[in-house]
Short mmCIF file of C-alpha atoms in Angstrom, two decimals:
data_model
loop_
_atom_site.label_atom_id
_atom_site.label_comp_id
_atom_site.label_asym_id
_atom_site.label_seq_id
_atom_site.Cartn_x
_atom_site.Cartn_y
_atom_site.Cartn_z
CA UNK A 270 -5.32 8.42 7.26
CA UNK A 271 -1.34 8.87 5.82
CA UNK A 272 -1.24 8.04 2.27
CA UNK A 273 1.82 7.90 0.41
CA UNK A 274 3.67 11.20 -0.35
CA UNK A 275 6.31 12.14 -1.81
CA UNK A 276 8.86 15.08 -1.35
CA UNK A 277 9.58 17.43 -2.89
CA UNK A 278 6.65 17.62 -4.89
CA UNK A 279 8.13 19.86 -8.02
CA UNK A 280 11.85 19.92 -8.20
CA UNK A 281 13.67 22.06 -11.19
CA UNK A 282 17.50 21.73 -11.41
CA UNK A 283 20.40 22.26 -14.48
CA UNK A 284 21.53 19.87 -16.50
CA UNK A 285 24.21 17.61 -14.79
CA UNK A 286 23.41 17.57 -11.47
CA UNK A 287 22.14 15.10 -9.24
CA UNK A 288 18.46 15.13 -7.65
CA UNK A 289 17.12 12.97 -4.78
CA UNK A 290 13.15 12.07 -4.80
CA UNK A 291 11.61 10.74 -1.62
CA UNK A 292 8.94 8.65 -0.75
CA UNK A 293 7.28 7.62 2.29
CA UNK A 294 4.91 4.64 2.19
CA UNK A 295 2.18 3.59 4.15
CA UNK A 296 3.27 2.13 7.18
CA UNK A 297 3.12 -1.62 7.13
CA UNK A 298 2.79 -2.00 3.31
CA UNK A 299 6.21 -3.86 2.40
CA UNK A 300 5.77 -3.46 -1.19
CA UNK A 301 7.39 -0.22 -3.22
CA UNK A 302 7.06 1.05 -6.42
CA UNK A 303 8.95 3.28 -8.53
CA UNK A 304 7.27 4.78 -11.60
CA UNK A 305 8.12 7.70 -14.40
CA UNK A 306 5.60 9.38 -16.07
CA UNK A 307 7.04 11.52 -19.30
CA UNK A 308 4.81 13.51 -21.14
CA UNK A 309 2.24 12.21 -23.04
CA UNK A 310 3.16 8.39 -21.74
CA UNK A 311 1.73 5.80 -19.42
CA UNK A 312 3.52 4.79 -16.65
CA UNK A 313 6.94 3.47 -16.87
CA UNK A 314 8.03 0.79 -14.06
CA UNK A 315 11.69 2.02 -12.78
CA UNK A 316 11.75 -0.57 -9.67
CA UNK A 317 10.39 -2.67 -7.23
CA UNK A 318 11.23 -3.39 -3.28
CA UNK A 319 9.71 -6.05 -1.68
CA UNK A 320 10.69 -6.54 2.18
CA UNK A 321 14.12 -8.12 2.77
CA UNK A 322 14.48 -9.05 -0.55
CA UNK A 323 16.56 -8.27 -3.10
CA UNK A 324 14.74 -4.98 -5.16
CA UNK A 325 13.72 -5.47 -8.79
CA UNK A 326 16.04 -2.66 -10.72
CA UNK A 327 15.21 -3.78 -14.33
CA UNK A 328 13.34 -1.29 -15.07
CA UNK A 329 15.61 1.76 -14.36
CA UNK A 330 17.12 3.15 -17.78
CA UNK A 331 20.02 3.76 -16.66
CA UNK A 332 23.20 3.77 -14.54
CA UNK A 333 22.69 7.42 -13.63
CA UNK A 334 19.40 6.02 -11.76
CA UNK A 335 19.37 4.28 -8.88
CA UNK A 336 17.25 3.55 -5.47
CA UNK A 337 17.28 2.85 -1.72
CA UNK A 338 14.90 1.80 0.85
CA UNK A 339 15.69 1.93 3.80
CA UNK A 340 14.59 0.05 6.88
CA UNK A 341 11.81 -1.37 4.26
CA UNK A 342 10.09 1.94 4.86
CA UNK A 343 11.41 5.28 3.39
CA UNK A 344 12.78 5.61 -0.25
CA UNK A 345 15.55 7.56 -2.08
CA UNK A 346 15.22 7.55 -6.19
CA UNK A 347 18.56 9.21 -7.18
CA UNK A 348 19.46 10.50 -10.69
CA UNK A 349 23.29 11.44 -11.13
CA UNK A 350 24.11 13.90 -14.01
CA UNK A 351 20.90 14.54 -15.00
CA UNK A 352 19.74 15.42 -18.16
CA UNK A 353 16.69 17.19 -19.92
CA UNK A 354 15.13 13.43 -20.83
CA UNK A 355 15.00 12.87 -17.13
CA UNK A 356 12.56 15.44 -16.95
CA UNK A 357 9.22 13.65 -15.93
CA UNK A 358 6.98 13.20 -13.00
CA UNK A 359 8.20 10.65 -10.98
CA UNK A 360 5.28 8.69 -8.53
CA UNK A 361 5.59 6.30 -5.65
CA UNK A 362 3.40 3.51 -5.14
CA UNK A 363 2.75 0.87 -2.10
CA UNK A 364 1.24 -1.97 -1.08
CA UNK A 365 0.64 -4.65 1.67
CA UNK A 366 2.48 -7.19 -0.92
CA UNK A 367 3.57 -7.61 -4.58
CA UNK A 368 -0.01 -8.04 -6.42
CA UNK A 369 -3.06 -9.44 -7.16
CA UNK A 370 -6.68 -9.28 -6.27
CA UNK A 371 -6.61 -7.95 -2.78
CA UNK A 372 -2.92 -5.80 -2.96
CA UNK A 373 -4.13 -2.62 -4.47
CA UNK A 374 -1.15 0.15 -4.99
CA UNK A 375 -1.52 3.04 -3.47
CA UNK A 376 0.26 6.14 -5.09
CA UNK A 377 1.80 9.34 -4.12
CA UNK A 378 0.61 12.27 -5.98
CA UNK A 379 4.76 12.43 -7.60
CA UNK A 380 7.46 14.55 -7.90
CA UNK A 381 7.37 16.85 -10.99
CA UNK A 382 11.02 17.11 -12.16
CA UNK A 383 12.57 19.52 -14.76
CA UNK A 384 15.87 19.26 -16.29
CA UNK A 385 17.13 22.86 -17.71
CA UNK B 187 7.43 -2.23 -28.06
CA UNK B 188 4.13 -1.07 -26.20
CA UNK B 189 2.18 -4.51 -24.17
CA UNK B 190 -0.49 -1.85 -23.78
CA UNK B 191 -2.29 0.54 -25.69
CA UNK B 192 -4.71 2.81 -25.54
CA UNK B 193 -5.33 4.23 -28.81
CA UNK B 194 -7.23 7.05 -27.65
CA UNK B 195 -6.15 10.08 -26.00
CA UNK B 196 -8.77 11.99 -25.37
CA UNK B 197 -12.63 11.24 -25.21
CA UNK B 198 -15.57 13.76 -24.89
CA UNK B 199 -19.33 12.70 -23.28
CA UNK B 200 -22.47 14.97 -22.51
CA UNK B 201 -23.39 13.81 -18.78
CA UNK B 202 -25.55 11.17 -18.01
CA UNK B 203 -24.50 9.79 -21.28
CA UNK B 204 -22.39 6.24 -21.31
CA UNK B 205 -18.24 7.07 -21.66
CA UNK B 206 -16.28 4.13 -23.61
CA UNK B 207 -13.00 3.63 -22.79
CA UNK B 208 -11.06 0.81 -24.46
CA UNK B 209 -7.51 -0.37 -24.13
CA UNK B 210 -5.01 -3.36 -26.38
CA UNK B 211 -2.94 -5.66 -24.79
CA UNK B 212 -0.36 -7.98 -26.72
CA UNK B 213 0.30 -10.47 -24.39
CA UNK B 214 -1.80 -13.16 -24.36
CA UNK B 215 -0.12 -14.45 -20.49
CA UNK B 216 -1.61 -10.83 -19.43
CA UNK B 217 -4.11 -12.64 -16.40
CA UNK B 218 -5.28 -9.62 -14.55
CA UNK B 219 -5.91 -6.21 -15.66
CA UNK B 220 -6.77 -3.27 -13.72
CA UNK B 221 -7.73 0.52 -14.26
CA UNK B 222 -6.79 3.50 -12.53
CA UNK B 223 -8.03 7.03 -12.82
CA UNK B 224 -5.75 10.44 -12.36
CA UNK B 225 -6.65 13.38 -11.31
CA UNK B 226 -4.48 16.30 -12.17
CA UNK B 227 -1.22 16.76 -9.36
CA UNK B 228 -2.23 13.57 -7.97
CA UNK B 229 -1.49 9.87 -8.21
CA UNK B 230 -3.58 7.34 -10.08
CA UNK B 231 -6.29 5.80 -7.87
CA UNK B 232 -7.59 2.36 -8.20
CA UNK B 233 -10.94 1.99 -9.76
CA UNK B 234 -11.97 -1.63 -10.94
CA UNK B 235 -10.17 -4.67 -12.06
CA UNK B 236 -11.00 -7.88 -13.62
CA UNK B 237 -9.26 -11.51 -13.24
CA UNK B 238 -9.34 -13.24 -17.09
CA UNK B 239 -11.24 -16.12 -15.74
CA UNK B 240 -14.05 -13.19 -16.12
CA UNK B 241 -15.61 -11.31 -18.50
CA UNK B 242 -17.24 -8.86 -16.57
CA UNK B 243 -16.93 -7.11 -13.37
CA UNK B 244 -19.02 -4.48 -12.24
CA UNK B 245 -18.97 -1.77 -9.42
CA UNK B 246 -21.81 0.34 -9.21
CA UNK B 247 -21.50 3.03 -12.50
CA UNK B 248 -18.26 1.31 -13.63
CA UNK B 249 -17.87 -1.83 -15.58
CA UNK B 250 -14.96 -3.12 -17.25
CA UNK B 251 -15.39 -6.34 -20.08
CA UNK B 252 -12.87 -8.51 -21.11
CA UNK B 253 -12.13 -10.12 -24.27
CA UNK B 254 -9.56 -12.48 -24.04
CA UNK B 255 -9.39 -13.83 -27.68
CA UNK B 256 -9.65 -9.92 -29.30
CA UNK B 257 -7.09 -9.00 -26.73
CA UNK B 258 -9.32 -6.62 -25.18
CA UNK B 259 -10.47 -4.64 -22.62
CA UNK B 260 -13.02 -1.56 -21.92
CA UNK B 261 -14.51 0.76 -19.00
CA UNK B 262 -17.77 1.76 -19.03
CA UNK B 263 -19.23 4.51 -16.74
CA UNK B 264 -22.73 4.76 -16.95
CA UNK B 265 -24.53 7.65 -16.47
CA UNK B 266 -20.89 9.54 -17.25
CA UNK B 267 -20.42 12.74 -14.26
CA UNK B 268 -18.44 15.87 -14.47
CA UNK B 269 -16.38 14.63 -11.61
CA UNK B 270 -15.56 11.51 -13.60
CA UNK B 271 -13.31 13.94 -16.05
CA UNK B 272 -9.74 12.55 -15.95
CA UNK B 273 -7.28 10.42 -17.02
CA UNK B 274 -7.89 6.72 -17.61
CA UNK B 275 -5.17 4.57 -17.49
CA UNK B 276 -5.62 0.83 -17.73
CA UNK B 277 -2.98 -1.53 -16.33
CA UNK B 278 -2.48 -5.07 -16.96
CA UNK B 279 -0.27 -7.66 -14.43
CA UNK B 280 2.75 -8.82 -15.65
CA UNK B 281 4.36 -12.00 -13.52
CA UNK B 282 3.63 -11.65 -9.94
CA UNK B 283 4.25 -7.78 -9.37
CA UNK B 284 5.35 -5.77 -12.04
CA UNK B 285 2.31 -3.63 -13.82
CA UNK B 286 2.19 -2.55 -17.62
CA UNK B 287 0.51 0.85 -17.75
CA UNK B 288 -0.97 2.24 -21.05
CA UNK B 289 -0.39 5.90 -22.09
CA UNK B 290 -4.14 6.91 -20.75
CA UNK B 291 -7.13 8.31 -22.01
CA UNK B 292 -8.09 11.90 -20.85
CA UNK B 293 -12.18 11.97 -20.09
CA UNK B 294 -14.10 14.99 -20.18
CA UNK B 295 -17.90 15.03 -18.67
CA UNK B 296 -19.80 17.94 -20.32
CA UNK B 297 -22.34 19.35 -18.16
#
């Protein structure tokens, strides 16, 4: 069946310019994750969308990030200006709902971005 | 500050042999912890978790232990296979939603 992906899946662009990362979920999961993954670190938690409600954005690092979902389906992580620290691999994760026992996140295999 | 840790990178096992992976937490109001395992180009996949009114859960080769008053947590694959090489990450809830990832421990299986 369609897992999550995640477009494009390596991305390389200059310093200063802006970069859009998409993700589709699994249809029906209303949960949506958006993590970084820098070199040599775990997981970082940017944001979270959950249905109708308002998204979780406190873990974005800065003003230069930001993140849509659209329709509670597709969604856009945006960096503005972006610069060689951005450089990372960026994943997508979804689920039926938030979390727990029986909500397991499913990810996409990420975007591999490189800041010259 | 770093809620979880995983103070290993890397971690070599001859096959069939038991592989060890252990991971910190600070927060004692951590109540559900989780590990995932990556393969290379792809996303993390979901491979056990454990609630903290356990200590042990248990899926076929994988088990993870919990010790709540250490802080504690560790996978154990027994007998260890090549196709287990990759990296660990373990994962631990924070509130109703948001996950706290450690930094991961590679795993490699020698045949």
């Amino acid at each position: 069946g369609a897992g999550v992906s995640q477009s494009p899946s390596n991305k390389v662009t200059e310093k200063g310019k802006d970069v859009e990362l998409r993700c589709d979920p699994i249809s029906g999961h209303t949960a949506l994750y958006w993590y970084r993954q820098s070199l040599g670190q775990g997981l970082e938690f940017l944001i979270y969308f959950q249905g109708n409600s308002a998204p979780d954005k406190s873990g974005l690092p800065s003003d230069r990030f930001s993140a849509e979902r659209t329709g509670g389906s597709v969604s856009t992580l945006t960096i503005q200006r972006t610069q060689q620290e951005d450089s990372a691999v960026y994943l997508c994760a979804s689920s039926l709902a938030g979390a727990g026992l029986y909500n397991e996140q499913f990810f996409g295999p990420g975007t591999r971005l490189t800041v010259l | 500050d770093q809620q979880v840790k995983q103070n290993s990178p890397s971690l070599s096992v001859q096959e069939g042999r038991i592989s060890i992976l252990n991971c910190d937490y600070t927060n004692s109001m951590f109540d559900y912890f989780l590990w995932y395992k990556k393969y290379p180009a792809e996303g993390p996949t979901f491979l056990i978790s454990i609630s903290s009114i356990k200590d042990k859960n248990e899926d076929g080769r994988f088990t993870v232990f919990l010790n709540k008053s250490a802080k504690h947590l560790s996978l154990h694959i027994v007998p260890s296979q090549p196709g287990d090489s990759a990296v660990y990450f373990c994962a631990a809830l924070s509130g109703t939603y948001k996950y706290i990832f450690g930094t991961g421990t590679r795993l490699k299986v020698l045949a």
